[in-house]
Amino acid sequence: MIIAKRAARATTHLRLKRGLSSRASGILSALNIPTNQEISGVYDGQWKGSGEVVESVCPTTGEILARINTASPADVSGALTKSREAYLQFRDVPAPRRGEILRQIREGLAIKREELGALVTLEMGKIRTEGVGEVQEFIDICDYAVGLSRMMNGRVVASERPGHTILEVPNPLGVVAVLSAFNFPVAVYGWNLALSLAAGNATIWKPSPTTPLTSIAVTSIVAKVLEKNNLPGALAGLVTGGQPVGEVLVGSKEVELVSFTGSERVGRIVGQAVVSRFGKSILELGGNNASIVMPDADLSLAVPGVFFGAVGTAGQRCTSTRRLFLHRDIADEFLERLQKLYGALKPGDPLETDTLLGPMHTPAAVNLYKSTIDYLRSIDADILFGGKEYDVTPYDGGNFVQPTIAVPKSVDMSDRIWSTETFAPILNVAIFDELEEAIRWNNAVPQGLSSSLWTRDLRNVGKWTGPSGSDAGIVNVNAGTSGAEIGASFGGNKSTGWGRESGGDAWKQYVRWSACTINFSNEAPLAQGVNFNVD
Ligand code: NAD
């Protein structure tokens, strides 16, 4: 039996070795990812993986990039134990020392920035500058967290009692599980790891089952730094795999904080599971983002802004522009100019520097695109551009679709075409007469991630950013819905989950807060003048 298994494995290795294109093998070798054997997808200080074997498939060519040994239930529970031990050691390391570790991780990432970016492109399918941009985002948040490690301050609160002082003290939280989506296979983990490590926690990562190689390459870089500093590798553990692996982490009392990025459907399950055991969660879920273009907008900014928002990453960003509300006065001109840009777009290999449109991530994503186009046709929407798959020679094994602009007849925002996030490059357009109407539409969907208004009129800006304005977590003016920076906290409201990550005050979620009253007097008065003396 064992011999038969070995023989089967040997054949697999041979097939892998022969099958891999030089396009792929160059990138994998530059990151020391073996191309002739199955790869360990679990790291808890040691590399292992005794669970299901999954394939990493290139969305551009359809070729199998590698086979990965993912985590078994025993691997996950072993990794959680190691994470706990690592936390118990790390929590006593002073925060600025933890910052120094992050500085070294930042250096490790910077050295491999281009290679790692190329791997993101190879495995996820986004274009090269976006792949490298994601790694840059991880580098940036490390810089931020290095500074933060000297500024994660509590507060001194004025006490009403004489001779007393109250401190609000942040301490490390414990083990943080990061469950991430396929479309940002580096940056989302980076945002979490940087803040979590700076805060003194151990982090355990379950990436998307379709981007295991990227997570292995990132973890290898981080692990080397930990090793060099004699710190336990389980401070940055990795458990690859699918839903069952995620479920163990989400349900485990050993995990103080679950930071989940993914769809609303799964986020709802995860949120409920975590709250049922009184754990903490950060939910970063789907977006259904709108751009509103006023008649006074500078169209030379607005048209390319909407174009990038709708088509960038082949429409697979949580912040992608999915709804476009055009003022009647500029609608025709706007759509004409937008269609010209769509027409100039050429799909191709996202690794090539001049490609702007790569593939969808999976064949399932293509099916979602196709069924949504069918639905648009069934409701008699005008399809102004696109609506089909692309045959991209020589990448006929790839998942290419035409970015689509549609004008549904109805502007009823409760119709599924408006109210659900379709994770594909489909932009639905509606025409409005008054800003208030467009803001109402903007707010009328369950999601509340990103939104953008194009105008040069200060009065519109005030309305848009004020109490009767956009109810999203990201409210932009003359900037598209996608393309956030790490300095501000990132996240959405309503069914996007209310989570905040990255900059701003996001770090405060990665610590446990204690209010500490210290009496340095010779009396012990009670607050609010309460008297509890027996005599
Ligand atoms: P998904 O919800 O299918 O998967 C996300 C993660 O959850 C994966 O790691 C998956 O393996 C895991 N998972 C699945 N079922 C689980 C369960 N029952 N318990 C625990 N874990 C489980 O999402 P996806 O298709 O990978 O990503 C696309 C979605 O992510 C889109 O909706 C997009 O808007 C969203 N997203 C949101 C943000 C944000 O910051 N708001 C960022 C990126 C992506």
XYZ file of C-alpha atoms and ligand atoms in Angstrom:
579
model
C 0.000 0.000 0.000
C 2.749 2.434 1.057
C 4.741 1.444 -2.018
C 1.694 2.086 -4.217
C 1.257 5.502 -2.625
C 4.928 6.294 -3.123
C 4.723 5.247 -6.762
C 1.664 7.450 -7.244
C 3.463 10.363 -5.622
C 6.515 9.838 -7.787
C 4.317 9.978 -10.902
C 2.708 13.154 -9.575
C 6.130 14.716 -9.049
C 7.174 13.803 -12.560
C 3.977 15.260 -14.023
C 4.517 18.451 -12.054
C 8.099 18.727 -13.138
C 7.342 18.198 -16.807
C 4.125 20.220 -16.844
C 5.283 23.463 -15.304
C 5.865 26.325 -17.739
C 9.068 28.339 -17.481
C 6.798 31.345 -16.872
C 5.814 29.738 -13.561
C 8.943 27.828 -12.604
C 11.149 30.951 -12.682
C 8.934 32.699 -10.142
C 8.642 29.685 -7.852
C 12.388 29.005 -7.886
C 13.165 32.665 -7.109
C 11.202 32.150 -3.891
C 12.736 28.731 -3.182
C 9.419 26.964 -3.690
C 10.192 23.432 -4.890
C 8.710 22.586 -8.271
C 9.215 18.836 -8.145
C 7.574 17.721 -4.928
C 4.529 18.277 -2.766
C 4.872 21.282 -0.512
C 4.209 21.556 3.217
C 1.328 23.896 3.898
C 1.538 24.064 7.680
C 4.027 26.010 9.767
C 4.095 26.072 13.557
C 7.838 26.362 13.995
C 8.241 23.371 11.699
C 6.978 22.794 8.195
C 4.502 19.953 7.830
C 1.002 19.101 6.589
C -0.782 15.791 6.874
C -4.203 16.822 5.576
C -5.749 16.868 2.150
C -3.503 17.609 -0.838
C -4.729 20.667 -2.761
C -3.598 22.034 -6.088
C -2.652 25.612 -6.714
C -3.916 26.458 -10.191
C -2.783 29.400 -12.324
C -5.861 31.428 -13.376
C -4.135 32.653 -16.538
C -3.108 29.319 -18.005
C -5.027 26.722 -16.020
C -1.789 24.891 -15.256
C -1.198 23.277 -11.883
C 1.526 25.242 -10.135
C 2.039 22.945 -7.162
C 0.466 20.428 -4.851
C 0.253 21.386 -1.217
C -0.123 19.231 1.874
C -2.700 21.176 3.843
C -3.543 20.980 7.538
C -5.293 17.995 9.109
C -7.406 18.586 12.242
C -4.462 17.289 14.298
C -2.114 19.761 12.574
C -4.461 22.640 13.406
C -4.812 21.683 17.021
C -1.021 21.168 17.324
C -0.416 24.564 15.711
C -2.856 26.220 18.108
C -1.004 24.755 21.094
C 2.280 26.054 19.683
C 0.714 29.476 19.079
C -0.419 29.657 22.702
C 3.075 28.756 23.936
C 4.586 31.336 21.600
C 2.198 34.006 22.889
C 3.059 33.247 26.514
C 6.707 33.905 25.696
C 6.203 36.894 23.405
C 3.785 38.890 25.569
C 6.634 39.800 27.921
C 8.889 41.092 25.144
C 8.802 44.924 25.330
C 6.763 46.509 22.548
C 9.699 48.406 20.940
C 11.597 45.095 20.742
C 8.585 43.621 18.972
C 8.794 46.594 16.631
C 12.386 45.672 15.835
C 11.187 42.218 14.718
C 8.700 43.919 12.412
C 11.457 46.127 11.028
C 13.377 42.991 10.096
C 10.275 41.407 8.546
C 9.865 44.596 6.529
C 13.454 44.214 5.273
C 12.886 40.561 4.367
C 9.778 41.478 2.377
C 11.468 44.395 0.624
C 14.286 42.138 -0.632
C 11.716 39.801 -2.232
C 9.169 42.478 -3.191
C 9.263 41.864 -6.949
C 9.357 38.062 -6.716
C 6.535 37.897 -4.187
C 4.498 40.348 -6.258
C 5.029 38.125 -9.290
C 3.844 35.096 -7.309
C 0.649 36.941 -6.363
C 0.121 37.624 -10.055
C 0.865 34.040 -10.991
C -1.393 32.452 -8.399
C -4.179 35.019 -7.912
C -4.223 36.553 -11.396
C -4.047 40.283 -10.649
C -1.725 42.369 -12.808
C 1.895 42.759 -11.883
C 1.851 46.291 -10.444
C -1.074 45.284 -8.270
C 0.724 42.132 -7.127
C 3.823 44.120 -6.201
C 1.575 46.822 -4.724
C 0.175 44.297 -2.275
C 3.636 43.416 -1.032
C 4.371 47.136 -0.765
C 1.281 47.449 1.404
C 2.680 44.807 3.767
C 5.996 46.697 3.844
C 4.166 49.958 4.582
C 2.120 48.509 7.421
C 5.316 47.068 8.938
C 6.804 50.591 8.902
C 3.644 51.866 10.505
C 3.689 49.145 13.162
C 7.361 49.775 13.984
C 6.392 53.337 14.911
C 3.260 52.112 16.630
C 5.307 49.787 18.814
C 6.541 52.899 20.647
C 3.101 54.518 20.762
C 0.630 51.846 21.847
C -0.224 53.942 24.825
C -2.923 53.706 27.420
C -4.371 56.678 29.307
C -4.385 58.231 32.733
C -7.958 59.035 33.737
C -8.892 61.666 36.356
C -10.323 59.886 39.408
C -13.121 61.387 41.486
C -11.565 59.931 44.627
C -8.691 61.720 46.397
C -5.359 59.879 46.302
C -6.515 57.661 43.444
C -5.552 57.389 39.852
C -7.060 55.314 37.058
C -5.050 53.876 34.206
C -6.450 52.400 30.998
C -3.870 49.783 30.155
C -3.471 47.852 26.885
C -1.904 44.402 27.193
C -1.348 41.661 24.621
C -4.535 39.776 23.796
C -3.489 36.186 23.035
C -3.794 34.237 19.790
C -5.159 36.002 16.729
C -6.481 33.865 13.850
C -6.437 35.549 10.463
C -8.756 34.027 7.847
C -8.250 35.693 4.497
C -9.866 35.897 1.065
C -8.322 34.969 -2.273
C -8.213 38.445 -3.759
C -5.694 40.019 -1.375
C -3.467 37.060 -0.524
C -0.673 39.199 0.985
C -1.932 42.599 2.143
C -4.793 41.463 4.374
C -2.491 39.129 6.278
C 0.116 41.901 6.440
C -2.310 44.386 8.007
C -3.193 41.831 10.663
C 0.227 40.363 11.352
C 1.891 43.750 11.753
C -0.616 45.075 14.303
C -0.978 41.738 16.047
C 2.785 41.236 16.494
C 3.310 44.840 17.598
C 0.586 44.244 20.186
C 2.414 41.177 21.528
C 0.185 38.406 20.160
C 0.775 35.170 18.313
C -0.938 35.000 14.919
C -2.160 31.937 13.073
C -3.101 32.355 9.418
C -5.573 30.413 7.316
C -5.324 31.798 3.804
C -7.726 31.155 0.956
C -7.508 27.530 -0.229
C -6.786 28.840 -3.734
C -3.706 30.926 -2.838
C -1.631 28.571 -0.671
C 1.704 29.203 -2.411
C 1.640 32.912 -1.689
C 0.960 32.255 1.984
C 3.789 29.724 2.149
C 6.239 32.184 0.538
C 5.200 34.997 2.904
C 5.385 32.763 5.970
C 8.865 31.544 4.966
C 10.125 35.143 4.946
C 8.578 35.897 8.344
C 9.763 32.567 9.802
C 13.391 33.297 8.890
C 13.267 36.535 10.876
C 11.736 34.827 13.898
C 14.328 32.072 13.730
C 17.187 34.572 13.518
C 15.895 36.256 16.659
C 15.425 32.980 18.559
C 11.691 33.487 18.708
C 9.144 30.686 18.254
C 7.979 30.242 14.676
C 4.431 29.737 15.912
C 4.244 33.496 16.504
C 3.361 33.557 12.817
C 1.792 30.138 12.230
C 0.221 28.971 9.004
C -2.502 26.391 8.420
C -3.527 26.055 4.799
C -6.757 24.342 3.855
C -10.420 25.031 3.309
C -13.586 25.402 5.320
C -12.868 22.633 7.894
C -9.567 24.262 8.873
C -11.296 27.633 9.161
C -14.058 26.134 11.306
C -11.591 24.737 13.835
C -9.926 28.132 14.278
C -13.214 29.999 14.495
C -14.612 27.593 17.092
C -11.480 27.357 19.232
C -11.443 28.960 22.681
C -7.668 29.147 22.205
C -8.255 31.981 19.738
C -9.034 35.317 21.370
C -9.575 37.268 18.155
C -10.748 36.035 14.752
C -9.973 38.500 11.996
C -12.044 37.323 9.044
C -11.967 38.694 5.506
C -14.344 37.170 2.977
C -17.899 37.035 1.742
C -20.966 38.160 3.654
C -22.278 34.583 3.517
C -19.299 33.078 5.340
C -18.815 36.176 7.504
C -22.296 35.712 8.934
C -21.434 32.125 9.956
C -18.044 33.121 11.370
C -19.384 36.134 13.274
C -22.116 34.074 14.934
C -19.735 31.238 15.819
C -17.233 33.600 17.452
C -19.808 35.557 19.392
C -21.422 32.342 20.651
C -18.216 31.574 22.548
C -17.729 35.259 23.536
C -14.650 35.647 21.357
C -13.710 38.849 19.554
C -13.992 39.239 15.815
C -13.092 41.680 13.093
C -15.271 41.139 10.019
C -14.195 42.558 6.645
C -16.885 41.393 4.236
C -18.319 42.145 0.821
C -18.778 45.576 -0.706
C -21.262 46.898 -3.245
C -19.652 50.204 -3.912
C -21.082 53.177 -5.779
C -19.590 56.161 -7.560
C -21.759 59.242 -8.026
C -20.849 61.741 -10.736
C -22.217 65.277 -10.479
C -22.589 67.622 -13.463
C -19.753 69.830 -12.206
C -17.291 66.918 -11.904
C -13.958 67.011 -13.699
C -14.622 64.163 -16.134
C -10.949 63.871 -17.025
C -10.511 62.549 -13.451
C -13.865 60.867 -12.965
C -13.894 58.686 -16.106
C -10.492 57.030 -15.491
C -11.301 56.850 -11.763
C -14.476 54.866 -12.418
C -12.683 52.799 -15.075
C -9.999 51.671 -12.636
C -12.570 51.127 -9.885
C -14.717 48.869 -12.063
C -12.093 47.028 -14.094
C -8.978 46.976 -11.878
C -8.190 43.484 -10.509
C -10.805 42.300 -13.050
C -13.517 43.608 -10.721
C -12.343 41.397 -7.864
C -11.654 43.942 -5.152
C -13.923 44.325 -2.164
C -13.818 48.032 -3.043
C -14.474 47.602 -6.802
C -16.999 50.038 -8.274
C -20.146 48.011 -8.962
C -22.766 50.776 -9.169
C -22.419 54.018 -11.114
C -24.887 56.857 -10.643
C -24.570 59.545 -13.313
C -26.248 62.935 -13.278
C -28.528 63.227 -16.290
C -26.621 66.243 -17.669
C -23.326 64.380 -18.114
C -24.529 60.774 -18.457
C -24.203 60.453 -22.250
C -20.777 62.048 -22.437
C -19.538 60.048 -19.445
C -20.684 56.715 -20.868
C -19.206 57.483 -24.280
C -15.821 58.277 -22.748
C -15.987 55.276 -20.427
C -16.797 52.896 -23.284
C -13.791 54.206 -25.202
C -11.546 53.183 -22.324
C -13.233 49.774 -22.083
C -12.731 49.346 -25.831
C -9.012 50.031 -25.559
C -8.540 47.352 -22.910
C -6.657 44.248 -23.963
C -6.775 41.128 -21.818
C -3.535 39.249 -21.440
C -0.933 37.673 -19.233
C -0.987 39.690 -16.021
C 2.756 39.091 -15.684
C 3.398 41.222 -18.794
C 4.021 44.818 -17.801
C 1.561 46.369 -20.261
C -1.408 44.130 -19.352
C -4.209 45.917 -17.498
C -6.777 43.131 -17.549
C -5.926 39.719 -16.161
C -8.162 36.698 -15.640
C -10.824 35.992 -13.074
C -9.477 33.887 -10.247
C -11.383 30.647 -10.867
C -13.771 29.007 -13.342
C -16.433 29.351 -10.603
C -15.969 33.123 -10.763
C -16.499 32.985 -14.527
C -19.728 31.064 -13.955
C -20.909 33.723 -11.526
C -20.133 36.364 -14.160
C -22.046 34.410 -16.817
C -25.096 33.827 -14.647
C -25.215 37.518 -13.742
C -25.064 38.487 -17.413
C -27.920 36.026 -18.060
C -29.890 37.703 -15.298
C -29.185 41.152 -16.747
C -30.524 39.947 -20.087
C -33.569 38.416 -18.409
C -34.485 41.796 -16.872
C -33.959 43.469 -20.228
C -30.995 45.582 -19.155
C -29.063 47.457 -21.859
C -25.641 45.906 -22.093
C -23.505 48.772 -23.378
C -20.234 46.870 -23.350
C -18.994 43.315 -22.789
C -21.198 40.477 -21.638
C -19.040 37.584 -22.850
C -16.029 35.488 -22.032
C -12.757 36.250 -23.810
C -10.662 33.761 -25.728
C -7.180 34.997 -25.056
C -4.682 33.210 -27.247
C -2.447 31.559 -26.122
C -4.153 31.463 -22.717
C -7.240 29.526 -23.671
C -7.029 27.703 -20.317
C -7.442 31.042 -18.523
C -10.548 32.575 -16.932
C -10.930 35.728 -19.005
C -14.182 37.701 -19.219
C -15.125 40.988 -20.834
C -15.640 43.819 -18.377
C -19.265 44.791 -18.728
C -21.290 47.995 -18.496
C -25.038 47.505 -18.098
C -27.997 49.810 -17.593
C -30.793 47.919 -15.820
C -34.272 49.295 -16.548
C -35.214 49.482 -12.881
C -33.475 51.514 -10.197
C -35.126 49.516 -7.437
C -32.106 48.966 -5.195
C -33.725 45.936 -3.593
C -33.495 44.042 -6.903
C -30.673 41.523 -6.657
C -28.729 43.140 -9.500
C -28.272 46.211 -7.308
C -28.404 44.729 -3.815
C -25.867 41.901 -4.053
C -22.137 41.990 -4.550
C -21.275 40.208 -7.808
C -17.552 39.590 -7.543
C -16.842 40.198 -11.250
C -16.181 43.182 -13.548
C -19.813 44.187 -14.066
C -20.740 47.837 -13.656
C -24.438 48.717 -13.369
C -25.432 52.265 -14.254
C -28.393 54.460 -13.269
C -29.218 58.070 -14.083
C -30.287 60.599 -11.414
C -31.432 64.207 -11.258
C -30.716 65.236 -7.644
C -27.761 64.362 -5.424
C -30.126 63.345 -2.607
C -31.620 60.662 -4.861
C -28.171 59.253 -5.662
C -27.174 59.271 -1.986
C -30.397 57.416 -1.180
C -29.476 54.745 -3.745
C -25.922 54.631 -2.434
C -27.241 53.841 1.060
C -30.111 51.570 0.030
C -28.087 48.331 -0.157
C -27.103 46.024 2.708
C -23.356 46.598 2.247
C -21.438 49.694 3.321
C -17.800 49.452 2.326
C -16.713 52.161 -0.126
C -18.292 55.066 -1.981
C -17.125 58.011 -4.033
C -18.526 61.343 -5.161
C -17.123 63.263 -8.101
C -17.803 66.992 -7.761
C -16.062 70.353 -7.424
C -18.850 71.917 -5.416
C -18.039 72.221 -1.718
C -21.721 72.095 -0.797
C -22.010 68.595 -2.297
C -18.908 67.506 -0.375
C -20.427 68.658 2.909
C -23.657 66.795 2.207
C -21.814 63.641 1.133
C -19.494 63.403 4.130
C -22.080 64.585 6.716
C -24.890 62.886 8.657
C -27.220 62.643 5.641
C -24.422 61.529 3.342
C -22.860 58.185 2.464
C -23.231 55.519 5.148
C -20.151 53.563 3.991
C -16.879 53.088 5.892
C -14.964 54.722 3.045
C -16.398 58.002 1.743
C -14.230 59.515 -0.984
C -14.405 62.728 -2.981
C -12.796 62.932 -6.419
C -11.084 59.612 -5.752
C -12.433 56.217 -6.818
C -13.908 53.576 -4.551
C -10.807 51.402 -4.653
C -7.196 52.007 -3.671
C -6.980 52.649 0.067
C -3.808 53.598 1.940
C -2.626 51.927 5.134
C -2.619 55.111 7.281
C -6.381 55.302 7.747
C -8.382 52.512 9.313
C -9.929 50.363 6.602
C -13.332 48.698 6.714
C -17.030 48.900 6.085
C -20.345 49.281 7.874
C -23.607 47.326 7.834
C -23.323 43.883 6.188
C -19.683 44.613 5.327
C -19.211 43.791 9.010
C -18.127 47.034 10.799
C -14.529 45.778 11.009
C -11.539 48.122 10.942
C -8.005 47.093 10.049
C -4.697 48.710 9.217
C -4.231 52.353 10.374
C -6.148 54.762 12.570
C -7.263 53.211 15.856
C -7.461 49.668 14.417
C -4.591 48.467 16.678
C -6.800 48.935 19.727
C -8.719 45.783 18.786
C -5.603 43.628 19.014
C -5.058 44.259 22.743
C -7.057 43.634 25.888
C -7.919 46.758 27.786
C -7.954 47.003 31.559
C -9.095 49.906 33.712
C -6.745 49.904 36.707
C -7.688 52.004 39.737
C -4.703 52.615 42.001
C -5.206 53.960 45.492
C -2.063 55.650 46.803
C -3.790 57.284 49.802
C -4.379 56.139 53.375
C -8.146 56.070 52.909
C -10.360 53.756 50.899
C -13.354 55.842 49.795
C -15.952 54.284 47.506
C -16.970 55.906 44.259
C -20.198 57.931 43.960
C -20.013 58.649 47.723
C -21.293 55.179 48.615
C -20.969 54.528 52.346
C -20.499 50.946 53.507
C -19.133 51.419 57.010
C -20.536 49.186 59.752
C -20.220 51.809 62.523
P -14.990 33.386 1.090
O -15.961 33.930 2.065
O -15.450 32.342 0.159
O -13.717 32.783 1.855
C -12.982 33.540 2.797
C -12.239 32.613 3.744
O -13.162 31.916 4.569
C -11.427 31.543 3.047
O -10.180 31.454 3.698
C -12.282 30.292 3.227
O -11.549 29.097 3.159
C -12.830 30.522 4.609
N -14.054 29.801 4.960
C -15.038 29.340 4.139
N -16.043 28.794 4.872
C -15.686 28.914 6.175
C -16.312 28.563 7.414
N -17.512 27.976 7.457
N -15.651 28.851 8.564
C -14.458 29.469 8.546
N -13.813 29.823 7.403
C -14.429 29.558 6.237
O -14.410 34.656 0.286
P -13.498 34.695 -1.032
O -14.284 34.222 -2.199
O -12.163 34.080 -0.759
O -13.242 36.262 -1.161
C -14.082 37.172 -1.796
C -14.930 37.913 -0.800
O -14.116 38.567 0.183
C -15.738 39.027 -1.452
O -17.021 39.047 -0.906
C -14.960 40.279 -1.077
O -15.719 41.467 -1.074
C -14.492 39.930 0.309
N -13.347 40.742 0.699
C -13.566 41.714 1.625
C -12.523 42.547 1.989
C -12.733 43.642 2.990
O -11.752 44.162 3.494
N -13.955 44.031 3.292
C -11.245 42.376 1.416
C -11.077 41.349 0.480
C -12.139 40.536 0.125
